Every structure is written in C-alpha cells, then in structure tokens.
Amino acid sequence: MLKHWPPLNALRGFEAAARLGSFHKAAEALNLTQSAISQQIRSLETYLEQPLFHRSGRSVSLTDAGHDLLSTTQSLLQHLAVGIRRLDQYRKPNQLVVNTSPAFARHWLLPRLADFHQRCPEVDLWLFTSFEVPDMATETIDLAIRDDLSAQAECSFSVLHQDQLYPACHPALVSSATRTTLHGEREMDWSHWQLEGGEDVGQQGKGLNFSDPGLLLDAASEGLGVALVSQLLARRAMEEGRLQALSAQRVRGPAWACLVHRDSQEDPLARRFLEWLKGALLAN
C-alpha cells in the first residue's frame, strides 16, 4: 500500500500552497524556501502525472485535480494530527484504559461515572468504546467490560453479571393494540425470547431493526415500539418512567464479563476500578 503513497513532505507543501494560494506564503509558513516548495509541487505533479496548479506569473490557482487532492490531503493530515495528539494519553501516569460497548457506556456506566470519580479521583480514566471486541494482545487496553467477550491469551477472564431480558415499551404504548415491533440482534432478537419460553406480547416478524442494543433501548424509550431489553441497561429508563415492562417474565440474557490484560492485573488503578464496578453491579 505504501508504494502508492506520494512523498509526505510534498503533500505537506502542496496543502500549504493550496490553502494559502501562494508558493511564497507556503514557504514562509513551513520555514522553507520558495524554491523548495516549488520543487515539492513539481515532484508531486510528476508523481501524479498531471498538473495541480494553474500558474500565472506569481499567482497560482488549483486545477480540478488539485481541488480533489486538497480535500484528501487535509483530511489525511487532520486525522494524523488527531492520532498523534491522542498518543499523549499513554504518557499519563495514572491512565486506565477501559474498553466497553457504546450501549454499556451510555446506559449503565456514564450515569455512574461521577460516583466512581468521586471515590477514585486519582484514576485518569480513558473510556474507549467500540462495537467490536478488542484484541487485548495488540491494543493498548487495560481491561474490557462487555457482553460479547470470551477468553483471550495474556488476559484473565471473569463473568461479572448474568443479565436478564424482558419485553418493554413506552408507557403511552402499553394499551395500544398496534405496537411496532423493534428487533435487536443476538439475545435481543425475539426468537431468543420465544426459544426461552417467553409469553406472546404481540410481537411480530416485521418492524424496525437495530444492530446496536443501545439504540434499540433508546427507540423503545422514545415510543417507537416494543423491544426486548436488557434489565441491566434499562434500569434508568424504567426508573424515569420512559419504559414499562409488558410481562413479569424474565429470560436469560447476555453475560457481562471482564478481560484484564496481564500487565494490568497487579495495577492498583485497575483493581480499584474493578472493585467499584463489582459493587455497582451488585447494587444494580
């Protein structure tokens, strides 16, 4: 892939010249000579086999290809700058990197983070969310808390909480005879409810489909229809009156588990977070 990349210095010179509309101003901005900027642009045009600027005396303007490349280059440099700035996180002495799913972060962890921060102010928590399970051997993550985990090499694995599921909707829809059915994935799919012996609450095969259980919960709380929800994640919505159960029955849900990388297993920051987490889950 790298063999198809033009020289990065030339891209930097091109971006400055295109943004400032002048080779001279680009040279001043990058602390180079105008000759060096011109040479970078020529090498880039030779590499791409097409002109990037219209030249008229001392003024320059972008060709169509130049406009296209400017957009790509600015996006590339911006992503690179953000990625480099993000590396500062790893230099913090009390940094604890915790991975979880967006649904768990939003619906369970975020409402309780103030309590954790009050109890453990010395922990500089970096909450890293992802839809996919991280590879703990290659990613810089201290621990992961998810409902889709299995054992990984170089990590300790433990189940923290066995979730339960039940059908629910917004209170305004409880008496409605024509509720839209909201479908999730894995255990949040209605086939799981039926397989586990769940009673019929009027669910149908058609409706709206969600890959993210957090969005599924949001949709039910907003009154879009009836969904199979996590008891753990739905507690706040239930307490606030945005959800109402349609059955007293509960079925087996996902198991929330934890992976701790071996380099973090003796880390007092990781131990404090896990102690707080287990206590908060028991209180739930």
Short mmCIF file of N, CA and C in Angstrom, two decimals, residues 100-274:
data_model
loop_
_atom_site.label_atom_id
_atom_site.label_comp_id
_atom_site.label_asym_id
_atom_site.label_seq_id
_atom_site.Cartn_x
_atom_site.Cartn_y
_atom_site.Cartn_z
N THR A 100 -15.34 -0.79 26.38
CA THR A 100 -16.67 -1.36 26.52
C THR A 100 -17.48 -1.03 25.28
N SER A 101 -18.72 -1.50 25.27
CA SER A 101 -19.60 -1.23 24.13
C SER A 101 -20.26 0.13 24.31
N PRO A 102 -20.65 0.78 23.21
CA PRO A 102 -21.36 2.07 23.34
C PRO A 102 -22.63 1.96 24.18
N ALA A 103 -23.34 0.83 24.08
CA ALA A 103 -24.59 0.66 24.84
C ALA A 103 -24.32 0.64 26.35
N PHE A 104 -23.32 -0.13 26.78
CA PHE A 104 -22.99 -0.20 28.21
C PHE A 104 -22.47 1.13 28.72
N ALA A 105 -21.64 1.79 27.90
CA ALA A 105 -21.08 3.07 28.31
C ALA A 105 -22.17 4.12 28.52
N ARG A 106 -23.11 4.18 27.59
CA ARG A 106 -24.13 5.21 27.66
C ARG A 106 -25.21 4.93 28.71
N HIS A 107 -25.71 3.70 28.72
CA HIS A 107 -26.88 3.41 29.54
C HIS A 107 -26.57 2.93 30.95
N TRP A 108 -25.36 2.43 31.21
CA TRP A 108 -25.05 1.98 32.57
C TRP A 108 -23.87 2.73 33.18
N LEU A 109 -22.75 2.79 32.44
CA LEU A 109 -21.53 3.32 33.04
C LEU A 109 -21.57 4.84 33.20
N LEU A 110 -21.97 5.55 32.16
CA LEU A 110 -21.94 7.01 32.20
C LEU A 110 -22.74 7.59 33.37
N PRO A 111 -23.96 7.10 33.64
CA PRO A 111 -24.71 7.65 34.78
C PRO A 111 -24.04 7.42 36.13
N ARG A 112 -23.05 6.51 36.19
CA ARG A 112 -22.40 6.18 37.46
C ARG A 112 -20.95 6.67 37.53
N LEU A 113 -20.47 7.31 36.48
CA LEU A 113 -19.07 7.73 36.46
C LEU A 113 -18.76 8.81 37.50
N ALA A 114 -19.74 9.66 37.80
CA ALA A 114 -19.50 10.69 38.82
C ALA A 114 -19.19 10.04 40.16
N ASP A 115 -19.89 8.97 40.47
CA ASP A 115 -19.64 8.25 41.72
C ASP A 115 -18.25 7.65 41.73
N PHE A 116 -17.85 7.04 40.60
CA PHE A 116 -16.51 6.46 40.53
C PHE A 116 -15.44 7.55 40.67
N HIS A 117 -15.64 8.67 39.98
CA HIS A 117 -14.63 9.73 40.02
C HIS A 117 -14.52 10.32 41.43
N GLN A 118 -15.64 10.41 42.11
CA GLN A 118 -15.62 10.91 43.48
C GLN A 118 -14.87 9.96 44.41
N ARG A 119 -15.07 8.67 44.21
CA ARG A 119 -14.41 7.67 45.06
C ARG A 119 -12.94 7.47 44.69
N CYS A 120 -12.63 7.60 43.40
CA CYS A 120 -11.26 7.33 42.93
C CYS A 120 -10.77 8.49 42.06
N PRO A 121 -10.60 9.68 42.61
CA PRO A 121 -10.22 10.83 41.79
C PRO A 121 -8.82 10.72 41.19
N GLU A 122 -8.00 9.83 41.75
CA GLU A 122 -6.63 9.68 41.23
C GLU A 122 -6.57 8.91 39.92
N VAL A 123 -7.65 8.21 39.55
CA VAL A 123 -7.66 7.42 38.32
C VAL A 123 -8.03 8.31 37.14
N ASP A 124 -7.12 8.39 36.18
CA ASP A 124 -7.37 9.15 34.96
C ASP A 124 -7.97 8.19 33.93
N LEU A 125 -9.29 8.07 33.95
CA LEU A 125 -9.98 7.05 33.15
C LEU A 125 -10.11 7.47 31.70
N TRP A 126 -9.73 6.58 30.81
CA TRP A 126 -9.96 6.77 29.38
C TRP A 126 -10.96 5.71 28.95
N LEU A 127 -12.19 6.13 28.67
CA LEU A 127 -13.25 5.22 28.28
C LEU A 127 -13.24 5.08 26.76
N PHE A 128 -12.85 3.90 26.29
CA PHE A 128 -12.70 3.64 24.86
C PHE A 128 -13.80 2.68 24.43
N THR A 129 -14.76 3.19 23.65
CA THR A 129 -15.88 2.35 23.22
C THR A 129 -15.67 1.82 21.81
N SER A 130 -16.19 0.63 21.57
CA SER A 130 -16.11 0.03 20.24
C SER A 130 -17.23 -0.99 20.10
N PHE A 131 -17.69 -1.19 18.87
CA PHE A 131 -18.71 -2.20 18.63
C PHE A 131 -18.09 -3.60 18.57
N GLU A 132 -16.81 -3.65 18.22
CA GLU A 132 -16.13 -4.94 18.09
C GLU A 132 -15.30 -5.24 19.34
N VAL A 133 -15.15 -6.51 19.65
CA VAL A 133 -14.32 -6.94 20.77
C VAL A 133 -12.86 -6.60 20.46
N PRO A 134 -12.15 -5.93 21.36
CA PRO A 134 -10.76 -5.58 21.08
C PRO A 134 -9.84 -6.79 21.18
N ASP A 135 -8.73 -6.72 20.47
CA ASP A 135 -7.68 -7.73 20.60
C ASP A 135 -6.73 -7.23 21.69
N MET A 136 -6.86 -7.80 22.87
CA MET A 136 -6.11 -7.29 24.02
C MET A 136 -4.61 -7.47 23.88
N ALA A 137 -4.19 -8.39 23.00
CA ALA A 137 -2.76 -8.63 22.82
C ALA A 137 -2.10 -7.55 21.98
N THR A 138 -2.86 -6.87 21.15
CA THR A 138 -2.27 -5.89 20.24
C THR A 138 -2.71 -4.45 20.51
N GLU A 139 -3.80 -4.26 21.27
CA GLU A 139 -4.29 -2.92 21.56
C GLU A 139 -3.92 -2.52 22.98
N THR A 140 -3.67 -1.23 23.16
CA THR A 140 -3.27 -0.74 24.48
C THR A 140 -4.50 -0.51 25.33
N ILE A 141 -5.00 -1.59 25.92
CA ILE A 141 -6.21 -1.56 26.75
C ILE A 141 -5.92 -2.31 28.03
N ASP A 142 -6.26 -1.70 29.17
CA ASP A 142 -6.02 -2.35 30.45
C ASP A 142 -7.07 -3.42 30.73
N LEU A 143 -8.33 -3.06 30.52
CA LEU A 143 -9.39 -4.04 30.75
C LEU A 143 -10.59 -3.73 29.88
N ALA A 144 -11.38 -4.78 29.62
CA ALA A 144 -12.57 -4.65 28.80
C ALA A 144 -13.76 -5.22 29.56
N ILE A 145 -14.89 -4.50 29.51
CA ILE A 145 -16.14 -4.97 30.11
C ILE A 145 -17.19 -4.98 29.02
N ARG A 146 -17.65 -6.19 28.65
CA ARG A 146 -18.58 -6.32 27.53
C ARG A 146 -19.48 -7.54 27.74
N ASP A 147 -20.51 -7.62 26.91
CA ASP A 147 -21.39 -8.79 26.96
C ASP A 147 -21.12 -9.75 25.81
N ASP A 148 -20.02 -9.55 25.10
CA ASP A 148 -19.69 -10.42 23.97
C ASP A 148 -18.26 -10.94 24.08
N LEU A 149 -17.75 -11.07 25.29
CA LEU A 149 -16.36 -11.46 25.50
C LEU A 149 -16.21 -12.97 25.63
N SER A 150 -15.04 -13.43 25.26
CA SER A 150 -14.59 -14.80 25.56
C SER A 150 -13.12 -14.69 25.97
N ALA A 151 -12.57 -15.77 26.47
CA ALA A 151 -11.18 -15.74 26.95
C ALA A 151 -10.22 -15.38 25.83
N GLN A 152 -9.19 -14.62 26.19
CA GLN A 152 -8.12 -14.27 25.27
C GLN A 152 -6.78 -14.57 25.93
N ALA A 153 -5.77 -14.81 25.10
CA ALA A 153 -4.43 -15.05 25.61
C ALA A 153 -3.93 -13.82 26.35
N GLU A 154 -3.13 -14.03 27.37
CA GLU A 154 -2.49 -12.98 28.15
C GLU A 154 -3.48 -12.15 28.96
N CYS A 155 -4.68 -12.67 29.18
CA CYS A 155 -5.70 -11.94 29.93
C CYS A 155 -6.38 -12.87 30.94
N SER A 156 -6.82 -12.30 32.05
CA SER A 156 -7.72 -13.02 32.95
C SER A 156 -9.15 -12.74 32.50
N PHE A 157 -10.00 -13.75 32.63
CA PHE A 157 -11.39 -13.65 32.18
C PHE A 157 -12.31 -14.00 33.34
N SER A 158 -13.32 -13.17 33.56
CA SER A 158 -14.29 -13.46 34.62
C SER A 158 -15.66 -12.91 34.24
N VAL A 159 -16.69 -13.63 34.61
CA VAL A 159 -18.07 -13.17 34.39
C VAL A 159 -18.47 -12.31 35.58
N LEU A 160 -18.98 -11.12 35.31
CA LEU A 160 -19.34 -10.18 36.37
C LEU A 160 -20.83 -10.17 36.68
N HIS A 161 -21.66 -10.39 35.65
CA HIS A 161 -23.10 -10.25 35.86
C HIS A 161 -23.85 -11.03 34.78
N GLN A 162 -24.82 -11.82 35.21
CA GLN A 162 -25.70 -12.53 34.28
C GLN A 162 -26.96 -11.69 34.08
N ASP A 163 -27.12 -11.17 32.90
CA ASP A 163 -28.24 -10.27 32.61
C ASP A 163 -29.51 -11.06 32.36
N GLN A 164 -30.64 -10.36 32.45
CA GLN A 164 -31.94 -10.91 32.09
C GLN A 164 -32.63 -9.96 31.13
N LEU A 165 -33.56 -10.51 30.36
CA LEU A 165 -34.25 -9.73 29.33
C LEU A 165 -35.75 -9.79 29.55
N TYR A 166 -36.43 -8.73 29.11
CA TYR A 166 -37.89 -8.71 29.17
C TYR A 166 -38.42 -7.75 28.11
N PRO A 167 -39.67 -7.91 27.70
CA PRO A 167 -40.26 -7.01 26.70
C PRO A 167 -40.76 -5.73 27.38
N ALA A 168 -40.52 -4.59 26.71
CA ALA A 168 -40.93 -3.31 27.29
C ALA A 168 -41.21 -2.31 26.18
N CYS A 169 -41.94 -1.27 26.54
CA CYS A 169 -42.21 -0.17 25.61
C CYS A 169 -42.48 1.08 26.43
N HIS A 170 -42.66 2.19 25.75
CA HIS A 170 -43.01 3.44 26.43
C HIS A 170 -44.40 3.28 27.05
N PRO A 171 -44.64 3.84 28.25
CA PRO A 171 -45.95 3.69 28.90
C PRO A 171 -47.13 4.10 28.02
N ALA A 172 -46.92 5.05 27.12
CA ALA A 172 -48.02 5.51 26.27
C ALA A 172 -48.48 4.44 25.29
N LEU A 173 -47.63 3.41 25.07
CA LEU A 173 -47.97 2.36 24.10
C LEU A 173 -48.50 1.09 24.75
N VAL A 174 -48.52 1.05 26.08
CA VAL A 174 -48.90 -0.19 26.77
C VAL A 174 -50.29 -0.67 26.36
N SER A 175 -51.23 0.24 26.25
CA SER A 175 -52.60 -0.16 25.92
C SER A 175 -52.89 -0.15 24.43
N SER A 176 -51.89 0.17 23.63
CA SER A 176 -52.10 0.22 22.18
C SER A 176 -52.20 -1.19 21.59
N ALA A 177 -53.09 -1.35 20.65
CA ALA A 177 -53.26 -2.66 20.00
C ALA A 177 -52.38 -2.80 18.77
N THR A 178 -51.75 -1.73 18.35
CA THR A 178 -50.95 -1.75 17.12
C THR A 178 -49.55 -1.21 17.41
N ARG A 179 -48.81 -1.93 18.21
CA ARG A 179 -47.44 -1.51 18.53
C ARG A 179 -46.47 -2.04 17.48
N THR A 180 -45.55 -1.18 17.04
CA THR A 180 -44.48 -1.62 16.15
C THR A 180 -43.51 -2.52 16.93
N THR A 181 -43.03 -3.57 16.30
CA THR A 181 -42.07 -4.46 16.94
C THR A 181 -40.66 -4.01 16.59
N LEU A 182 -39.84 -3.83 17.62
CA LEU A 182 -38.44 -3.44 17.45
C LEU A 182 -37.56 -4.67 17.63
N HIS A 183 -36.73 -4.93 16.64
CA HIS A 183 -35.91 -6.14 16.64
C HIS A 183 -34.44 -5.81 16.90
N GLY A 184 -33.82 -6.57 17.78
CA GLY A 184 -32.39 -6.45 18.01
C GLY A 184 -31.65 -7.66 17.47
N GLU A 185 -30.40 -7.81 17.89
CA GLU A 185 -29.57 -8.94 17.45
C GLU A 185 -29.16 -9.77 18.65
N ARG A 186 -28.64 -10.97 18.37
CA ARG A 186 -28.25 -11.91 19.42
C ARG A 186 -29.39 -12.13 20.39
N GLU A 187 -29.17 -11.98 21.69
CA GLU A 187 -30.23 -12.25 22.67
C GLU A 187 -31.40 -11.27 22.56
N MET A 188 -31.17 -10.10 21.97
CA MET A 188 -32.25 -9.12 21.86
C MET A 188 -33.17 -9.41 20.67
N ASP A 189 -32.94 -10.51 19.99
CA ASP A 189 -33.83 -10.92 18.91
C ASP A 189 -35.01 -11.68 19.52
N TRP A 190 -36.19 -11.45 18.98
CA TRP A 190 -37.40 -12.07 19.57
C TRP A 190 -37.39 -13.59 19.49
N SER A 191 -36.60 -14.16 18.58
CA SER A 191 -36.51 -15.62 18.51
C SER A 191 -35.91 -16.18 19.80
N HIS A 192 -35.02 -15.41 20.44
CA HIS A 192 -34.43 -15.84 21.71
C HIS A 192 -35.51 -15.85 22.81
N TRP A 193 -36.34 -14.83 22.84
CA TRP A 193 -37.44 -14.76 23.81
C TRP A 193 -38.37 -15.97 23.66
N GLN A 194 -38.69 -16.30 22.43
CA GLN A 194 -39.58 -17.43 22.17
C GLN A 194 -38.91 -18.75 22.52
N LEU A 195 -37.62 -18.87 22.18
CA LEU A 195 -36.88 -20.09 22.47
C LEU A 195 -36.78 -20.34 23.97
N GLU A 196 -36.68 -19.27 24.74
CA GLU A 196 -36.57 -19.38 26.19
C GLU A 196 -37.94 -19.51 26.86
N GLY A 197 -39.01 -19.59 26.06
CA GLY A 197 -40.34 -19.79 26.62
C GLY A 197 -41.06 -18.52 27.00
N GLY A 198 -40.64 -17.40 26.43
CA GLY A 198 -41.30 -16.14 26.73
C GLY A 198 -42.72 -16.09 26.19
N GLU A 199 -43.61 -15.44 26.91
CA GLU A 199 -45.00 -15.37 26.50
C GLU A 199 -45.19 -14.40 25.34
N ASP A 200 -46.28 -14.57 24.61
CA ASP A 200 -46.60 -13.72 23.48
C ASP A 200 -47.08 -12.36 23.99
N VAL A 201 -46.38 -11.29 23.56
CA VAL A 201 -46.80 -9.94 23.94
C VAL A 201 -47.20 -9.13 22.70
N GLY A 202 -47.54 -9.85 21.65
CA GLY A 202 -47.97 -9.19 20.43
C GLY A 202 -46.85 -8.85 19.48
N GLN A 203 -45.66 -9.41 19.70
CA GLN A 203 -44.54 -9.14 18.81
C GLN A 203 -44.79 -9.75 17.43
N GLN A 204 -44.25 -9.07 16.41
CA GLN A 204 -44.43 -9.52 15.03
C GLN A 204 -43.08 -9.66 14.35
N GLY A 205 -43.08 -10.35 13.22
CA GLY A 205 -41.84 -10.55 12.49
C GLY A 205 -41.36 -9.30 11.79
N LYS A 206 -42.28 -8.43 11.39
CA LYS A 206 -41.89 -7.19 10.73
C LYS A 206 -41.69 -6.09 11.77
N GLY A 207 -41.12 -4.99 11.35
CA GLY A 207 -40.91 -3.86 12.26
C GLY A 207 -39.64 -3.11 11.94
N LEU A 208 -38.98 -2.60 12.97
CA LEU A 208 -37.73 -1.86 12.84
C LEU A 208 -36.60 -2.69 13.43
N ASN A 209 -35.44 -2.63 12.80
CA ASN A 209 -34.32 -3.48 13.20
C ASN A 209 -33.12 -2.63 13.64
N PHE A 210 -32.43 -3.08 14.70
CA PHE A 210 -31.31 -2.34 15.26
C PHE A 210 -30.15 -3.29 15.55
N SER A 211 -28.96 -2.91 15.12
CA SER A 211 -27.78 -3.72 15.42
C SER A 211 -27.16 -3.35 16.76
N ASP A 212 -27.44 -2.14 17.24
CA ASP A 212 -26.88 -1.65 18.50
C ASP A 212 -27.94 -1.76 19.60
N PRO A 213 -27.70 -2.55 20.66
CA PRO A 213 -28.71 -2.67 21.72
C PRO A 213 -28.99 -1.35 22.44
N GLY A 214 -28.02 -0.43 22.41
CA GLY A 214 -28.26 0.87 23.00
C GLY A 214 -29.27 1.67 22.22
N LEU A 215 -29.20 1.62 20.90
CA LEU A 215 -30.18 2.30 20.07
C LEU A 215 -31.54 1.63 20.16
N LEU A 216 -31.53 0.31 20.29
CA LEU A 216 -32.79 -0.43 20.48
C LEU A 216 -33.49 0.05 21.74
N LEU A 217 -32.73 0.22 22.82
CA LEU A 217 -33.28 0.70 24.07
C LEU A 217 -33.78 2.14 23.94
N ASP A 218 -33.01 2.97 23.25
CA ASP A 218 -33.44 4.35 23.00
C ASP A 218 -34.75 4.39 22.22
N ALA A 219 -34.85 3.55 21.20
CA ALA A 219 -36.05 3.54 20.36
C ALA A 219 -37.28 3.14 21.18
N ALA A 220 -37.13 2.14 22.04
CA ALA A 220 -38.25 1.74 22.89
C ALA A 220 -38.62 2.85 23.86
N SER A 221 -37.60 3.51 24.43
CA SER A 221 -37.84 4.57 25.40
C SER A 221 -38.49 5.79 24.76
N GLU A 222 -38.27 5.99 23.46
CA GLU A 222 -38.85 7.12 22.75
C GLU A 222 -40.24 6.83 22.20
N GLY A 223 -40.72 5.62 22.42
CA GLY A 223 -42.08 5.29 22.00
C GLY A 223 -42.20 4.77 20.58
N LEU A 224 -41.10 4.25 20.02
CA LEU A 224 -41.18 3.74 18.65
C LEU A 224 -41.82 2.36 18.59
N GLY A 225 -41.84 1.62 19.68
CA GLY A 225 -42.44 0.30 19.67
C GLY A 225 -42.02 -0.53 20.86
N VAL A 226 -42.26 -1.84 20.76
CA VAL A 226 -41.94 -2.76 21.84
C VAL A 226 -40.64 -3.48 21.51
N ALA A 227 -39.76 -3.62 22.52
CA ALA A 227 -38.46 -4.24 22.30
C ALA A 227 -38.14 -5.19 23.44
N LEU A 228 -37.25 -6.11 23.16
CA LEU A 228 -36.70 -6.99 24.19
C LEU A 228 -35.46 -6.27 24.73
N VAL A 229 -35.49 -5.90 26.01
CA VAL A 229 -34.43 -5.04 26.54
C VAL A 229 -33.66 -5.72 27.66
N SER A 230 -32.45 -5.21 27.87
CA SER A 230 -31.59 -5.68 28.95
C SER A 230 -32.05 -5.09 30.28
N GLN A 231 -32.24 -5.95 31.27
CA GLN A 231 -32.63 -5.47 32.59
C GLN A 231 -31.57 -4.55 33.18
N LEU A 232 -30.30 -4.88 32.92
CA LEU A 232 -29.21 -4.07 33.44
C LEU A 232 -29.20 -2.68 32.81
N LEU A 233 -29.31 -2.62 31.49
CA LEU A 233 -29.20 -1.35 30.79
C LEU A 233 -30.48 -0.51 30.87
N ALA A 234 -31.61 -1.17 31.07
CA ALA A 234 -32.88 -0.45 31.03
C ALA A 234 -33.31 0.11 32.38
N ARG A 235 -32.52 -0.13 33.41
CA ARG A 235 -32.97 0.26 34.76
C ARG A 235 -33.25 1.76 34.85
N ARG A 236 -32.37 2.58 34.30
CA ARG A 236 -32.57 4.03 34.41
C ARG A 236 -33.83 4.48 33.70
N ALA A 237 -34.04 3.94 32.49
CA ALA A 237 -35.24 4.30 31.74
C ALA A 237 -36.50 3.87 32.48
N MET A 238 -36.45 2.73 33.16
CA MET A 238 -37.59 2.27 33.94
C MET A 238 -37.85 3.21 35.12
N GLU A 239 -36.77 3.58 35.83
CA GLU A 239 -36.92 4.46 36.99
C GLU A 239 -37.44 5.84 36.60
N GLU A 240 -37.08 6.30 35.40
CA GLU A 240 -37.50 7.62 34.94
C GLU A 240 -38.87 7.60 34.27
N GLY A 241 -39.48 6.42 34.17
CA GLY A 241 -40.81 6.32 33.60
C GLY A 241 -40.86 6.36 32.09
N ARG A 242 -39.72 6.08 31.45
CA ARG A 242 -39.70 6.08 29.98
C ARG A 242 -39.94 4.70 29.40
N LEU A 243 -39.94 3.70 30.26
CA LEU A 243 -40.18 2.32 29.84
C LEU A 243 -41.12 1.64 30.83
N GLN A 244 -41.90 0.70 30.32
CA GLN A 244 -42.76 -0.12 31.18
C GLN A 244 -42.71 -1.55 30.67
N ALA A 245 -42.53 -2.48 31.59
CA ALA A 245 -42.46 -3.90 31.22
C ALA A 245 -43.84 -4.38 30.76
N LEU A 246 -43.83 -5.27 29.77
CA LEU A 246 -45.08 -5.84 29.26
C LEU A 246 -45.31 -7.25 29.79
N SER A 247 -44.38 -7.73 30.58
CA SER A 247 -44.50 -9.07 31.14
C SER A 247 -43.69 -9.15 32.41
N ALA A 248 -44.17 -9.92 33.37
CA ALA A 248 -43.40 -10.17 34.59
C ALA A 248 -42.33 -11.22 34.36
N GLN A 249 -42.38 -11.87 33.22
CA GLN A 249 -41.44 -12.95 32.91
C GLN A 249 -40.08 -12.38 32.52
N ARG A 250 -39.04 -13.08 32.89
CA ARG A 250 -37.68 -12.73 32.52
C ARG A 250 -37.01 -13.95 31.91
N VAL A 251 -36.15 -13.73 30.92
CA VAL A 251 -35.40 -14.84 30.32
C VAL A 251 -33.92 -14.52 30.39
N ARG A 252 -33.13 -15.54 30.18
CA ARG A 252 -31.67 -15.40 30.24
C ARG A 252 -31.18 -14.39 29.21
N GLY A 253 -30.33 -13.49 29.66
CA GLY A 253 -29.73 -12.50 28.78
C GLY A 253 -28.24 -12.75 28.60
N PRO A 254 -27.51 -11.80 28.08
CA PRO A 254 -26.06 -11.97 27.90
C PRO A 254 -25.32 -11.92 29.23
N ALA A 255 -24.15 -12.51 29.24
CA ALA A 255 -23.29 -12.48 30.43
C ALA A 255 -22.28 -11.35 30.27
N TRP A 256 -22.32 -10.41 31.19
CA TRP A 256 -21.34 -9.31 31.17
C TRP A 256 -20.06 -9.80 31.82
N ALA A 257 -18.98 -9.71 31.08
CA ALA A 257 -17.71 -10.28 31.54
C ALA A 257 -16.60 -9.24 31.46
N CYS A 258 -15.46 -9.60 32.01
CA CYS A 258 -14.32 -8.69 32.06
C CYS A 258 -13.05 -9.41 31.62
N LEU A 259 -12.27 -8.75 30.81
CA LEU A 259 -10.93 -9.19 30.45
C LEU A 259 -9.94 -8.19 31.03
N VAL A 260 -8.94 -8.67 31.75
CA VAL A 260 -7.90 -7.79 32.28
C VAL A 260 -6.56 -8.26 31.71
N HIS A 261 -5.86 -7.36 31.04
CA HIS A 261 -4.56 -7.72 30.47
C HIS A 261 -3.58 -8.06 31.58
N ARG A 262 -2.71 -9.01 31.33
CA ARG A 262 -1.79 -9.47 32.38
C ARG A 262 -0.91 -8.35 32.92
N ASP A 263 -0.58 -7.36 32.07
CA ASP A 263 0.25 -6.24 32.53
C ASP A 263 -0.50 -5.33 33.49
N SER A 264 -1.83 -5.45 33.53
CA SER A 264 -2.64 -4.58 34.38
C SER A 264 -3.25 -5.31 35.58
N GLN A 265 -3.00 -6.61 35.68
CA GLN A 265 -3.66 -7.40 36.72
C GLN A 265 -3.20 -7.02 38.13
N GLU A 266 -1.99 -6.51 38.26
CA GLU A 266 -1.49 -6.07 39.56
C GLU A 266 -1.52 -4.54 39.70
N ASP A 267 -2.09 -3.86 38.71
CA ASP A 267 -2.16 -2.41 38.74
C ASP A 267 -3.22 -1.98 39.77
N PRO A 268 -2.84 -1.17 40.77
CA PRO A 268 -3.82 -0.74 41.78
C PRO A 268 -4.97 0.06 41.18
N LEU A 269 -4.73 0.78 40.07
CA LEU A 269 -5.80 1.53 39.42
C LEU A 269 -6.85 0.58 38.85
N ALA A 270 -6.39 -0.47 38.19
CA ALA A 270 -7.31 -1.45 37.63
C ALA A 270 -8.08 -2.16 38.74
N ARG A 271 -7.40 -2.49 39.83
CA ARG A 271 -8.07 -3.17 40.94
C ARG A 271 -9.15 -2.28 41.56
N ARG A 272 -8.86 -1.00 41.71
CA ARG A 272 -9.84 -0.08 42.30
C ARG A 272 -11.06 0.06 41.39
N PHE A 273 -10.81 0.14 40.08
CA PHE A 273 -11.94 0.27 39.16
C PHE A 273 -12.80 -0.99 39.20
N LEU A 274 -12.16 -2.16 39.22
CA LEU A 274 -12.92 -3.41 39.24
C LEU A 274 -13.70 -3.57 40.55
#
